[in-house]
Coordinates of C-alpha atoms in Angstrom, one line a residue:
M297 CA 166.9 53.2 -176.6
R298 CA 166.8 55.5 -173.6
Y299 CA 169.8 55.9 -171.2
F300 CA 170.2 57.6 -167.9
V301 CA 173.6 59.2 -167.5
H302 CA 175.0 59.7 -164.0
I303 CA 177.2 62.8 -163.7
A304 CA 178.5 65.5 -161.3
Y305 CA 179.6 69.0 -161.9
N306 CA 181.2 72.1 -160.4
G307 CA 178.8 74.8 -161.3
L308 CA 181.0 77.8 -160.6
V309 CA 181.6 78.7 -164.3
Y310 CA 178.1 77.8 -165.5
N311 CA 174.8 79.8 -165.8
G312 CA 173.0 76.9 -164.3
W313 CA 172.0 73.5 -165.7
Q314 CA 169.4 74.6 -168.3
K315 CA 170.3 75.9 -171.8
Q316 CA 169.9 79.6 -172.3
P317 CA 170.7 81.6 -175.4
G318 CA 174.1 83.3 -175.3
L319 CA 175.0 81.7 -171.9
T320 CA 177.2 78.8 -170.9
S321 CA 175.2 76.0 -169.2
V322 CA 175.9 72.5 -168.1
Q323 CA 173.2 71.1 -170.4
A324 CA 174.6 73.0 -173.5
V325 CA 178.2 71.7 -172.9
L326 CA 177.0 68.1 -172.5
E327 CA 174.7 68.3 -175.6
K328 CA 177.6 69.7 -177.7
T329 CA 180.0 67.0 -176.5
L330 CA 177.5 64.2 -177.2
S331 CA 176.7 65.7 -180.6
D332 CA 180.4 65.8 -181.4
V333 CA 180.9 62.2 -180.4
F334 CA 177.9 60.9 -182.4
K335 CA 178.2 63.3 -185.3
M336 CA 174.5 64.2 -185.0
P337 CA 172.4 66.4 -182.7
V338 CA 171.7 64.9 -179.3
G339 CA 169.2 66.4 -176.9
I340 CA 169.1 65.6 -173.2
I341 CA 166.7 66.1 -170.3
G342 CA 168.0 66.7 -166.7
C343 CA 166.7 65.6 -163.4
G344 CA 166.3 69.2 -162.3
R345 CA 167.5 72.8 -162.8
T346 CA 170.3 74.1 -160.7
D347 CA 171.0 77.9 -160.6
T348 CA 174.0 79.8 -161.7
R349 CA 177.2 78.8 -159.7
V350 CA 175.3 75.9 -158.0
H351 CA 177.0 72.5 -157.9
A352 CA 175.8 68.9 -158.2
S353 CA 177.7 66.0 -156.7
Q354 CA 175.0 63.7 -158.2
F355 CA 172.9 64.5 -161.2
F356 CA 171.1 62.4 -163.9
F357 CA 170.0 63.2 -167.4
H358 CA 168.3 61.0 -170.0
M359 CA 168.9 60.7 -173.7
D360 CA 167.5 58.7 -176.5
M361 CA 169.9 57.0 -178.9
E362 CA 168.8 54.8 -181.8
Q363 CA 172.3 53.9 -182.8
E364 CA 174.5 51.6 -180.7
W365 CA 178.2 52.4 -180.1
D366 CA 181.2 50.1 -179.9
F367 CA 183.4 52.3 -177.8
D368 CA 183.7 53.4 -174.1
L369 CA 181.3 56.4 -174.1
V370 CA 182.1 57.2 -170.4
F371 CA 185.8 57.4 -171.2
R372 CA 185.2 59.4 -174.5
M373 CA 182.9 62.0 -172.8
N374 CA 185.3 62.4 -169.8
K375 CA 188.1 63.0 -172.3
L376 CA 186.2 65.7 -174.2
L377 CA 184.4 67.4 -171.3
P378 CA 185.9 70.2 -169.2
H379 CA 187.3 69.3 -165.8
S380 CA 184.2 70.8 -164.1
I381 CA 182.0 67.9 -165.5
A382 CA 182.5 64.2 -164.8
V383 CA 180.5 61.3 -166.2
F384 CA 180.3 58.2 -164.0
D385 CA 177.7 55.7 -165.4
I386 CA 175.5 55.2 -168.5
I387 CA 172.5 53.1 -167.6
P388 CA 170.0 51.6 -170.1
V389 CA 166.4 52.1 -169.0
A390 CA 162.9 51.5 -170.3
A391 CA 161.7 54.0 -172.9
H392 CA 159.1 55.6 -170.6
R393 CA 161.6 56.4 -167.8
H394 CA 162.1 60.1 -167.2
A395 CA 165.0 61.7 -165.4
R396 CA 163.0 64.6 -164.1
F397 CA 159.5 63.4 -163.6
D398 CA 160.4 60.0 -162.1
A399 CA 162.6 61.4 -159.3
V400 CA 161.0 60.8 -156.0
L401 CA 163.6 62.3 -153.7
R402 CA 166.2 65.1 -154.1
S403 CA 168.7 66.0 -151.4
Y404 CA 170.7 69.2 -151.1
D405 CA 173.7 70.2 -149.0
Y406 CA 174.5 73.9 -148.3
F407 CA 177.9 74.7 -146.9
L408 CA 179.2 77.9 -145.4
H409 CA 182.3 79.0 -143.5
T410 CA 182.7 82.0 -141.3
Y411 CA 186.4 82.7 -141.8
K412 CA 188.2 83.9 -144.8
D413 CA 189.8 81.0 -146.8
P414 CA 191.0 81.7 -150.3
F415 CA 191.0 77.9 -151.1
L416 CA 187.5 77.3 -149.8
S417 CA 185.6 80.2 -151.4
N418 CA 184.6 78.2 -154.6
L419 CA 183.3 75.2 -152.6
S420 CA 181.5 76.9 -149.8
S421 CA 179.8 80.3 -149.1
F422 CA 181.8 82.8 -147.1
Y423 CA 180.1 84.8 -144.4
L424 CA 182.2 86.8 -142.0
L425 CA 180.1 86.1 -139.0
D426 CA 180.7 85.6 -135.3
K427 CA 178.7 83.8 -132.6
L428 CA 175.8 82.4 -134.6
D429 CA 173.0 81.1 -132.4
F430 CA 173.1 77.5 -133.5
D431 CA 170.3 76.5 -131.1
K432 CA 167.9 78.9 -132.6
M433 CA 168.9 77.9 -136.1
K434 CA 168.3 74.2 -135.2
Q435 CA 164.8 75.0 -133.9
A436 CA 163.9 76.6 -137.2
V437 CA 165.3 73.7 -139.2
A438 CA 163.3 71.2 -137.2
L439 CA 160.1 73.0 -138.3
L440 CA 160.6 72.4 -142.0
P441 CA 159.3 68.8 -142.2
Q442 CA 156.1 69.9 -140.4
Y443 CA 154.9 72.1 -143.2
R444 CA 154.0 71.5 -146.8
D445 CA 153.4 74.8 -148.5
Y446 CA 156.7 76.6 -149.3
R447 CA 155.2 79.6 -151.1
P448 CA 156.9 82.1 -148.7
F449 CA 160.3 80.7 -149.5
C450 CA 160.6 80.8 -153.3
T451 CA 160.8 83.4 -156.1
S452 CA 157.9 83.8 -158.5
P453 CA 155.5 81.4 -156.7
D454 CA 152.7 82.1 -159.1
K455 CA 154.5 80.4 -162.0
Y456 CA 153.8 77.0 -160.2
E457 CA 150.6 75.0 -160.4
H458 CA 151.1 74.6 -156.6
T459 CA 153.9 75.3 -154.1
R460 CA 153.6 72.2 -151.9
C461 CA 156.8 70.3 -151.1
K462 CA 157.1 67.2 -149.0
V463 CA 160.2 67.8 -146.9
M464 CA 161.3 64.4 -145.5
T465 CA 164.4 65.5 -143.6
A466 CA 166.2 68.7 -142.6
S467 CA 169.3 68.8 -140.5
L468 CA 172.0 71.3 -139.4
Y469 CA 175.6 70.3 -138.8
V470 CA 178.6 72.2 -137.5
N471 CA 182.3 71.3 -137.2
E472 CA 184.2 71.2 -133.9
R473 CA 185.5 74.8 -134.2
G474 CA 182.0 76.1 -135.0
D475 CA 183.3 77.9 -138.1
K476 CA 181.8 75.6 -140.8
L477 CA 178.1 74.9 -141.2
R478 CA 176.3 72.4 -143.2
F479 CA 172.5 72.5 -143.9
Q480 CA 171.0 69.3 -145.4
I481 CA 167.5 69.0 -146.7
S482 CA 165.6 66.3 -148.7
A483 CA 162.2 66.6 -150.4
N484 CA 160.2 65.3 -153.3
R485 CA 160.6 68.7 -155.0
F486 CA 162.0 72.1 -154.5
L487 CA 160.9 75.5 -155.7
S488 CA 163.0 78.3 -157.3
R489 CA 165.8 79.3 -155.0
M490 CA 163.9 77.7 -152.1
I491 CA 167.0 76.3 -150.3
R492 CA 169.0 79.4 -150.6
I493 CA 166.1 81.5 -149.3
I494 CA 165.6 79.2 -146.4
M495 CA 169.4 79.4 -145.7
G496 CA 169.2 83.2 -145.8
Q497 CA 166.4 83.1 -143.2
L498 CA 168.4 80.7 -141.0
L499 CA 171.4 83.1 -141.1
R500 CA 169.1 86.0 -140.0
I501 CA 167.9 83.8 -137.1
G502 CA 171.5 82.9 -136.2
K503 CA 172.5 86.6 -136.2
G504 CA 169.5 87.5 -134.0
E505 CA 167.8 89.6 -136.7
Q506 CA 164.7 87.4 -136.8
S507 CA 163.0 85.0 -134.3
V508 CA 162.1 81.4 -134.8
D509 CA 158.4 82.3 -134.3
E510 CA 158.6 84.8 -137.2
F511 CA 160.1 82.2 -139.4
E512 CA 157.3 79.7 -138.5
N513 CA 154.6 82.4 -139.0
Y514 CA 155.7 82.8 -142.6
L515 CA 155.0 79.1 -143.1
I516 CA 151.7 79.2 -141.2
E517 CA 150.4 82.3 -143.0
K518 CA 152.0 81.5 -146.4
R519 CA 153.4 85.1 -146.3
T520 CA 156.6 86.1 -148.1
P521 CA 159.3 87.7 -145.8
E522 CA 160.1 91.3 -146.3
M523 CA 163.8 90.4 -146.4
L524 CA 164.0 87.8 -149.1
N525 CA 167.8 87.5 -149.5
P526 CA 168.9 84.1 -150.9
A527 CA 172.2 82.8 -149.5
H528 CA 175.2 82.8 -151.9
P529 CA 174.9 80.1 -154.7
Q530 CA 178.3 78.5 -154.5
G531 CA 177.7 76.8 -151.2
L532 CA 174.7 74.8 -152.6
Y533 CA 175.1 71.2 -153.9
L534 CA 172.5 68.9 -155.3
S535 CA 173.9 65.8 -153.6
K536 CA 171.5 62.9 -154.1
V537 CA 168.7 62.0 -156.6
S538 CA 166.6 58.8 -156.1
Y539 CA 164.2 57.0 -158.3
P540 CA 161.9 54.0 -157.5
Y541 CA 164.0 51.9 -159.9
L542 CA 167.4 53.5 -159.4
N543 CA 169.2 54.5 -156.1
L544 CA 172.9 55.0 -156.8
P545 CA 175.1 56.4 -154.1
P546 CA 177.0 59.6 -155.0
R547 CA 180.5 59.0 -156.1
P548 CA 182.8 60.1 -153.3
E549 CA 185.6 61.0 -155.5
F550 CA 183.5 63.9 -156.9
S551 CA 181.7 64.9 -153.8
S552 CA 182.8 68.1 -152.2
I553 CA 185.5 67.6 -149.7
L554 CA 183.1 69.3 -147.3
Q555 CA 180.8 66.4 -147.4
N556 CA 183.3 64.1 -145.8
E557 CA 181.8 64.1 -142.3
A558 CA 184.4 61.9 -140.7
E559 CA 187.3 64.1 -141.9
L560 CA 185.7 67.3 -140.7
S561 CA 184.0 65.9 -137.6
W562 CA 180.6 67.2 -138.5
H563 CA 178.2 67.3 -135.5
Q564 CA 174.5 67.3 -135.9
L565 CA 172.9 70.0 -133.9

């Protein structure tokens, strides 16, 4: 029997989702926990691969289990897992359903703040900046759904069969004081470090180091920028994953406090 497992995690102490020899990953911790529970090796496949220190307020993985269980597996896993990983739901699905390949939409949020806050630094990226040009940044963000090939904004583009991504939505939000920024983007797929690279480009535009035309020319010409500096990882959240047969809302109790638009009075630019 195949199951989808709905989770969330704070990625600060992990070397990304995917298992890597000698490194601590979210996948490795979950597989060990499940193997301990069932007293047998359990492998899992995730809906994507987040980078080191990147978070997920919604994430799915699938696992195949021949044996049934007569206990509350959600409770058991949450009791054994570290505080940085939470399990919400375990959903039986057809045997051919796939957590990664069946996903039709992924949404990410990137948060940054421009003042020093020791309590926010693990949830949002800190950039000591002043007077960002939000209008120019908004113009650049509005261009993203108009283009399909994101070869300029990824690392190691040649490892992909193609670098086309269908960006459905892209928006920029700012709080009332103008010292917290939220970049939100949804697409059918994303390339390696694509969102962090785009965010780095937006910051350059906001600081006046690059024009909106230059940004668009990279997309038109499929040319990689000379300054390819990805934004810090800890501000990035995988925030929503949708399937044709499964569309669960993210659990608000594990979403970043920064995603509470009403509380922080986010204003779309």
